[in-house]
Coordinates of N, CA and C in Angstrom, one line a residue:
Y233 N -77.1 191.3 194.4 CA -75.8 191.4 193.8 C -75.4 193.1 194.5
L234 N -74.5 193.1 194.4 CA -74.0 195.1 194.6 C -72.6 194.6 193.5
F235 N -72.8 195.9 192.8 CA -71.7 196.2 192.3 C -70.8 196.9 192.2
I236 N -69.4 197.1 192.5 CA -69.1 198.5 193.0 C -67.6 198.6 191.9
S237 N -67.9 200.0 191.2 CA -66.6 200.1 190.6 C -66.3 201.8 190.0
T238 N -65.2 202.0 189.7 CA -64.6 203.2 189.4 C -63.8 203.2 188.6
A239 N -64.0 204.3 188.0 CA -63.7 204.9 187.0 C -61.7 204.5 186.6
G240 N -61.2 204.8 187.9 CA -59.6 204.4 187.4 C -59.7 202.7 188.0
M241 N -60.7 202.1 188.4 CA -60.5 200.8 189.5 C -60.3 199.7 187.6
N242 N -59.8 198.5 187.8 CA -59.4 197.2 186.7 C -60.8 196.7 187.5
G243 N -61.6 196.6 186.3 CA -63.0 195.8 186.1 C -63.8 196.1 187.8
F244 N -64.6 195.4 188.7 CA -65.6 195.8 189.7 C -65.6 194.4 190.0
F245 N -65.9 195.0 191.3 CA -66.3 193.9 192.9 C -67.5 193.9 192.4
I246 N -68.0 192.3 192.8 CA -69.6 191.7 192.9 C -69.5 191.3 193.9
L247 N -70.2 192.0 195.2 CA -70.6 191.3 196.5 C -72.5 190.7 196.9
N248 N -72.4 190.5 198.0 CA -73.9 189.4 198.6 C -74.3 190.8 198.8
A249 N -75.4 191.1 198.9 CA -76.3 192.4 198.7 C -76.5 192.3 199.9
E250 N -76.9 191.2 200.4 CA -77.7 190.9 202.1 C -76.4 190.6 202.6
T251 N -75.7 190.1 202.6 CA -74.2 190.0 204.0 C -73.6 191.1 203.2
G252 N -73.1 191.6 202.4 CA -71.6 192.5 201.6 C -70.7 191.9 201.5
K253 N -70.8 190.1 201.8 CA -69.1 189.4 201.5 C -69.2 189.8 200.1
L254 N -68.0 189.9 199.8 CA -67.5 189.6 198.5 C -67.4 188.4 197.4
I255 N -67.8 188.1 196.9 CA -68.2 187.3 195.7 C -66.7 186.4 194.9
T256 N -66.6 188.4 194.5 CA -65.8 188.3 193.4 C -65.0 189.6 192.8
Q257 N -63.7 189.7 192.1 CA -63.5 191.1 191.5 C -63.2 190.5 189.7
A258 N -64.0 191.1 189.5 CA -64.0 190.7 188.3 C -62.8 191.6 187.2
L259 N -62.1 190.6 186.6 CA -61.1 191.5 186.1 C -61.0 191.5 184.7
D260 N -62.2 190.4 183.8 CA -62.0 190.4 182.4 C -62.9 191.1 182.2
V261 N -63.4 192.0 182.7 CA -64.4 192.9 181.7 C -64.0 194.8 181.5
P262 N -64.0 195.5 180.9 CA -63.3 196.4 180.2 C -63.1 197.5 182.1
N263 N -62.4 198.1 182.0 CA -62.3 199.3 183.3 C -63.7 200.3 183.2
G264 N -63.9 201.8 183.8 CA -64.6 201.9 184.2 C -65.9 201.8 183.7
V265 N -66.5 201.0 184.6 CA -67.6 200.2 184.2 C -68.6 201.4 184.9
T266 N -70.0 202.2 184.2 CA -70.7 203.0 185.0 C -72.2 202.4 184.9
M267 N -72.6 201.9 184.4 CA -73.9 201.2 184.8 C -74.1 199.6 184.5
V268 N -74.7 199.0 185.6 CA -74.4 197.4 185.7 C -75.9 197.3 185.6
Q269 N -76.5 195.8 184.7 CA -77.8 195.5 185.1 C -78.5 194.4 184.7
T270 N -79.1 193.8 186.3 CA -79.5 192.0 185.7 C -80.4 191.7 185.2
G271 N -80.6 190.7 184.7 CA -81.9 190.3 184.0 C -82.8 190.1 185.0
A272 N -84.1 189.4 184.7 CA -85.2 189.2 185.6 C -84.6 187.7 186.4
T273 N -83.8 187.1 186.0 CA -83.3 186.0 186.4 C -81.8 186.0 187.4
E274 N -81.8 186.9 187.3 CA -80.2 187.2 187.9 C -78.8 186.1 187.4
K275 N -78.9 185.3 186.0 CA -78.3 184.6 186.0 C -77.2 185.3 184.8
T276 N -77.7 186.4 184.5 CA -76.1 187.5 183.5 C -77.0 189.3 183.8
A277 N -75.8 189.9 183.6 CA -75.8 190.8 183.3 C -75.2 191.7 182.1
M278 N -75.7 193.3 182.7 CA -75.2 193.8 181.2 C -74.3 195.0 181.7
L279 N -73.5 195.1 181.4 CA -72.5 196.2 181.7 C -72.1 197.7 180.6
Y280 N -72.2 198.5 180.6 CA -71.5 199.8 179.7 C -70.6 200.1 180.8
S281 N -69.7 200.8 180.1 CA -68.1 200.9 180.2 C -67.8 202.1 179.6
K282 N -67.3 203.4 180.1 CA -67.1 205.2 179.4 C -66.0 204.6 178.2
T283 N -65.5 203.1 177.9 CA -64.6 203.3 177.0 C -65.5 202.9 176.0
G284 N -66.7 202.7 175.9 CA -67.8 202.5 174.4 C -68.2 201.1 174.5
T285 N -68.0 200.1 175.6 CA -68.0 198.9 175.7 C -69.4 198.6 176.2
L286 N -70.4 197.5 175.6 CA -71.2 196.6 176.2 C -71.0 195.3 176.3
C287 N -71.1 194.8 177.4 CA -70.5 193.9 177.7 C -72.0 192.7 178.5
Y288 N -71.5 191.8 178.5 CA -72.9 190.6 179.5 C -72.2 189.7 179.9
Y289 N -72.5 189.4 181.2 CA -71.7 188.6 182.4 C -72.3 187.6 183.1
N290 N -71.7 186.8 182.6 CA -72.6 185.6 183.4 C -72.1 185.6 185.1
L291 N -73.4 185.8 186.1 CA -73.4 185.5 187.6 C -73.4 184.1 187.9
A292 N -73.6 183.4 187.5 CA -73.2 181.9 187.5 C -72.1 181.2 187.2
T293 N -71.4 181.9 186.3 CA -70.0 181.4 186.3 C -68.8 182.8 186.9
M294 N -69.7 183.8 186.7 CA -68.6 184.9 187.1 C -68.0 185.2 186.0
Q295 N -68.2 185.0 184.8 CA -67.2 185.0 183.9 C -67.3 186.1 182.9
K296 N -67.0 186.7 181.7 CA -67.8 187.7 180.9 C -68.2 186.8 180.1
I297 N -68.7 187.1 179.3 CA -69.6 186.1 177.9 C -68.9 186.9 177.0
D298 N -67.6 186.1 176.3 CA -66.9 187.2 175.4 C -67.5 187.1 173.8
A299 N -68.3 186.4 173.8 CA -69.3 186.4 172.5 C -69.8 187.6 172.6
A300 N -70.5 188.4 173.4 CA -71.8 189.1 173.4 C -70.9 190.5 174.4
Q301 N -69.6 190.9 173.5 CA -68.8 192.6 173.9 C -69.4 193.0 172.6
F302 N -69.9 194.2 172.9 CA -70.3 195.5 171.8 C -69.9 196.6 172.0
S303 N -69.2 197.4 170.9 CA -68.5 198.4 170.2 C -69.4 199.2 170.1
T304 N -69.7 200.3 171.3 CA -70.4 201.9 171.4 C -70.5 203.2 171.5
E305 N -71.1 203.9 171.9 CA -70.8 205.2 172.2 C -70.0 205.5 173.3
E306 N -68.6 206.3 173.3 CA -67.9 206.4 174.3 C -68.5 207.5 175.2
D307 N -68.5 207.6 176.6 CA -68.6 208.3 177.2 C -70.2 209.1 177.7
L308 N -71.0 207.9 177.5 CA -72.1 208.0 178.2 C -72.6 208.9 179.1
E309 N -73.4 209.5 179.2 CA -73.8 210.2 180.9 C -75.3 209.5 180.7
N310 N -75.2 209.2 182.4 CA -77.1 208.7 182.7 C -77.3 207.4 182.1
A311 N -76.0 206.4 181.8 CA -76.6 205.3 180.9 C -77.5 204.5 181.9
M312 N -78.5 204.1 180.8 CA -79.5 202.8 181.7 C -79.8 201.9 180.7
I313 N -80.6 200.9 181.1 CA -81.1 199.7 180.0 C -83.0 200.2 180.3
A314 N -83.4 200.0 178.9 CA -84.7 199.9 179.0 C -85.3 199.6 177.9
G315 N -86.9 199.0 177.9 CA -87.5 198.4 177.1 C -88.8 197.4 177.8
S316 N -89.7 196.9 176.8 CA -90.4 196.1 177.5 C -90.7 195.2 176.7
G317 N -91.5 194.0 177.0 CA -92.2 193.1 175.9 C -91.1 192.4 175.1
K318 N -91.4 191.9 173.8 CA -90.2 191.6 173.2 C -88.7 192.1 173.3
F319 N -89.1 193.7 173.8 CA -87.6 194.4 173.4 C -87.3 194.6 174.8
T320 N -87.7 193.7 176.2 CA -87.1 194.1 177.5 C -86.0 194.0 176.9
N321 N -85.0 194.5 177.9 CA -83.7 195.3 178.4 C -82.6 195.3 176.9
R322 N -83.7 195.7 175.8 CA -82.7 196.0 174.5 C -82.7 197.4 174.5
F323 N -82.6 198.1 175.2 CA -82.1 199.5 174.6 C -81.8 200.4 175.7
L324 N -80.0 200.5 175.2 CA -78.8 201.5 175.5 C -79.2 202.9 175.5
L325 N -79.7 203.3 176.7 CA -80.1 204.6 176.7 C -78.6 205.9 177.0
G326 N -78.7 207.0 177.2 CA -77.4 207.7 177.6 C -77.8 209.3 177.0
T327 N -77.0 210.0 177.6 CA -76.7 211.5 177.0 C -75.5 211.4 177.0
K328 N -75.2 212.7 175.5 CA -74.1 212.8 175.9 C -73.9 214.3 174.7
N329 N -73.6 215.4 175.1 CA -73.1 216.8 174.3 C -74.8 217.6 174.1
G330 N -76.1 217.0 174.8 CA -76.9 217.7 174.4 C -77.7 216.7 173.4
L331 N -77.4 215.7 173.7 CA -77.9 214.6 172.6 C -78.5 213.5 173.8
F332 N -80.0 213.1 173.2 CA -80.5 211.9 173.8 C -79.9 211.3 173.1
M333 N -79.3 209.9 173.7 CA -78.7 207.9 172.1 C -79.8 207.3 173.1
A334 N -79.8 206.4 172.0 CA -80.3 204.7 172.2 C -79.7 203.6 171.3
F335 N -79.3 202.8 172.0 CA -78.2 201.6 171.6 C -78.5 200.6 171.2
D336 N -78.8 199.6 170.4 CA -79.5 198.4 170.6 C -78.8 197.5 172.0
T337 N -79.0 196.9 172.6 CA -78.2 196.1 173.7 C -77.5 194.5 172.7
R338 N -78.1 194.1 171.7 CA -77.8 193.6 170.9 C -76.3 193.6 169.8
S339 N -76.2 194.7 170.0 CA -75.6 194.7 168.8 C -74.6 196.1 169.4
G340 N -74.7 196.5 169.7 CA -74.1 198.2 170.1 C -74.0 199.0 169.9
K341 N -75.3 199.2 167.8 CA -75.3 200.2 167.0 C -76.2 200.9 167.9
S342 N -76.3 202.4 167.2 CA -76.9 203.2 167.3 C -78.8 203.3 166.8
I343 N -79.9 203.4 167.2 CA -81.1 203.3 167.0 C -81.3 204.7 166.7
A344 N -81.3 205.7 167.5 CA -81.5 207.0 167.6 C -81.0 207.8 168.2
S345 N -81.8 209.3 168.2 CA -80.8 210.4 169.5 C -81.6 211.6 168.5
C346 N -81.4 212.3 169.8 CA -82.2 213.3 169.4 C -81.8 214.2 170.5
R347 N -81.7 215.8 170.0 CA -81.6 216.5 171.1 C -82.5 217.2 171.9
I348 N -82.3 217.1 173.2 CA -82.7 217.9 174.2 C -82.1 219.1 174.3
Q349 N -82.9 220.3 175.1 CA -83.0 221.4 175.7 C -82.1 221.7 177.0
G350 N -80.9 221.7 177.4 CA -80.2 222.3 178.7 C -79.3 220.5 178.7
S351 N -78.8 221.1 179.8 CA -78.4 219.6 180.4 C -78.8 218.6 181.2
A352 N -79.1 217.2 180.6 CA -79.7 216.3 181.2 C -78.5 216.1 182.5
L353 N -79.9 215.7 183.7 CA -79.3 215.8 184.5 C -79.7 214.3 185.3
M354 N -81.0 213.7 185.1 CA -80.8 211.8 184.5 C -82.1 211.5 183.6
L355 N -82.2 210.4 183.5 CA -83.0 209.7 182.8 C -83.7 208.5 184.0
S356 N -84.6 208.3 183.6 CA -85.5 206.9 184.5 C -86.3 206.3 183.7
E357 N -86.3 204.9 184.1 CA -86.8 204.0 183.0 C -88.3 205.0 183.5
D358 N -89.7 204.4 182.8 CA -91.0 204.7 183.4 C -91.9 202.9 182.7
S359 N -92.5 202.9 183.6 CA -93.3 201.7 183.7 C -93.7 200.7 182.4
A360 N -93.6 201.7 181.1 CA -93.7 200.9 180.1 C -92.9 200.6 179.3
G361 N -91.0 200.5 179.8 CA -90.1 200.3 179.4 C -89.4 201.8 178.6
G362 N -90.5 202.7 178.3 CA -89.1 204.0 178.0 C -88.7 204.6 178.9
A363 N -88.2 206.1 178.7 CA -87.8 206.7 179.8 C -87.9 208.4 180.1
Y364 N -87.9 208.7 180.7 CA -87.9 209.8 181.1 C -86.6 211.0 181.4
I365 N -86.3 212.2 181.0 CA -85.0 212.6 181.1 C -85.9 214.2 181.8
I366 N -85.2 214.4 182.5 CA -85.1 215.8 183.5 C -83.7 216.3 182.9
A367 N -83.7 217.7 182.1 CA -82.9 218.4 181.3 C -82.9 219.8 182.6
L368 N -81.6 220.5 182.6 CA -82.0 221.7 183.1 C -81.2 223.1 182.2
S369 N -82.2 223.9 181.9 CA -81.2 225.3 180.9 C -81.2 226.4 181.5
G370 N -80.2 226.9 182.3 CA -80.7 228.0 183.2 C -81.7 227.7 184.7
K371 N -82.3 228.6 184.6 CA -83.4 228.2 185.5 C -84.6 227.2 185.0
E372 N -84.8 227.0 184.0 CA -85.8 225.7 183.3 C -85.6 224.4 183.1
A373 N -86.3 223.9 183.6 CA -85.9 222.3 183.9 C -87.4 221.4 183.1
N374 N -86.9 220.9 181.9 CA -87.6 220.3 181.5 C -87.8 218.8 181.5
L375 N -88.2 217.8 181.8 CA -89.2 216.7 181.5 C -89.3 216.4 180.2
Y376 N -88.6 215.2 179.5 CA -89.2 214.9 178.7 C -89.1 213.4 179.0
R377 N -90.1 212.5 177.4 CA -90.4 211.3 177.3 C -90.7 210.2 176.5
I378 N -89.7 209.6 176.1 CA -89.5 208.6 175.0 C -90.1 207.2 175.3
T379 N -90.9 207.0 174.4 CA -91.5 205.6 175.0 C -90.8 204.8 173.9
A380 N -91.7 203.5 174.4 CA -90.5 202.1 173.8 C -90.4 201.8 172.4
E381 N -92.0 202.4 172.8 CA -92.2 202.0 171.2 C -91.8 202.6 169.8
Q382 N -91.9 204.2 170.2 CA -90.6 204.6 169.5 C -89.2 204.2 169.4
L383 N -88.8 202.9 170.4 CA -87.3 203.0 170.0 C -87.8 201.8 169.2
A384 N -88.8 201.0 169.8 CA -88.5 199.5 169.1 C -89.1 200.1 167.5
E385 N -89.7 200.9 167.3 CA -90.0 201.0 166.0 C -89.2 201.2 164.7
N386 N -88.2 202.0 166.1 CA -86.2 201.9 164.7 C -85.8 200.6 164.9
V387 N -85.8 200.1 165.7 CA -85.0 198.3 165.9 C -85.9 198.1 164.4
N388 N -87.3 197.8 164.6 CA -87.8 197.2 163.4 C -87.8 197.7 162.0
S389 N -87.8 199.3 162.1 CA -87.5 199.8 160.2 C -86.4 200.0 160.2
G390 N -85.5 199.8 160.6 CA -83.7 200.3 160.6 C -83.6 201.9 160.4
S391 N -84.8 203.0 160.9 CA -84.4 203.8 161.1 C -83.8 204.6 162.0
K392 N -83.2 205.5 162.0 CA -82.5 206.1 163.2 C -83.4 207.5 163.6
K393 N -84.0 207.8 162.9 CA -85.1 209.3 163.0 C -85.8 208.8 164.7
L394 N -86.1 210.2 165.2 CA -86.5 209.9 166.4 C -87.3 211.6 166.5
A395 N -88.3 211.7 166.4 CA -89.2 212.8 166.9 C -88.6 213.7 168.0
S396 N -88.0 214.3 168.1 CA -87.7 215.1 169.5 C -88.6 215.4 170.8
P397 N -88.3 214.4 171.6 CA -89.1 214.6 172.9 C -89.8 216.0 173.3
T398 N -90.9 216.0 173.2 CA -91.9 217.2 174.0 C -91.2 217.2 175.0
A399 N -91.3 218.0 176.1 CA -91.3 218.4 177.1 C -92.6 218.2 177.6
S400 N -92.6 217.7 178.4 CA -94.1 217.5 179.1 C -94.4 218.0 180.4
V401 N -93.7 218.5 180.9 CA -93.6 219.3 181.8 C -92.6 220.7 182.2
R402 N -92.7 222.0 182.1 CA -91.6 223.1 182.8 C -91.7 223.5 183.5
Y403 N -90.7 223.6 184.5 CA -90.4 224.0 185.8 C -89.9 225.3 185.6
T404 N -90.1 226.2 186.4 CA -89.2 227.9 186.1 C -89.2 228.2 187.5
G405 N -87.7 228.5 187.6 CA -87.4 228.8 188.8 C -87.1 230.4 189.3

């Protein structure tokens, strides 16, 4: 699947990634979808909208799953889904106003946040279900890592505390 949306667009388009043919225009989802991730079987997709809506979409019926829509933080940047093992696709991650934030994809509730130095350029999932964050501060770039284990511990304990990620690499220009 190929998903296409813009901030001013109502819903989004779903195209066949091999042929480019339009499958459907999904109008029953929130506006401003900025992140879509399918599950391993590609039967469902998880959507995040800048309006702070996290919802699931059934790719077999091409309809939003009404019982699986949650309110969460608005205007997340670099939104992505992470997690591994029994926590596969369990974490919605993003940045906002100098904070790294993590949310539970089953409820939309915050599970962690911590301050990062500089402006986050991107998030990328690591091979173990955690995330790397690249942030710029002046002429310095910092690479941070949040592990899936840290996030899973917060889900299990109910804690929202997350030790500030340590910059594992610093580049200066």
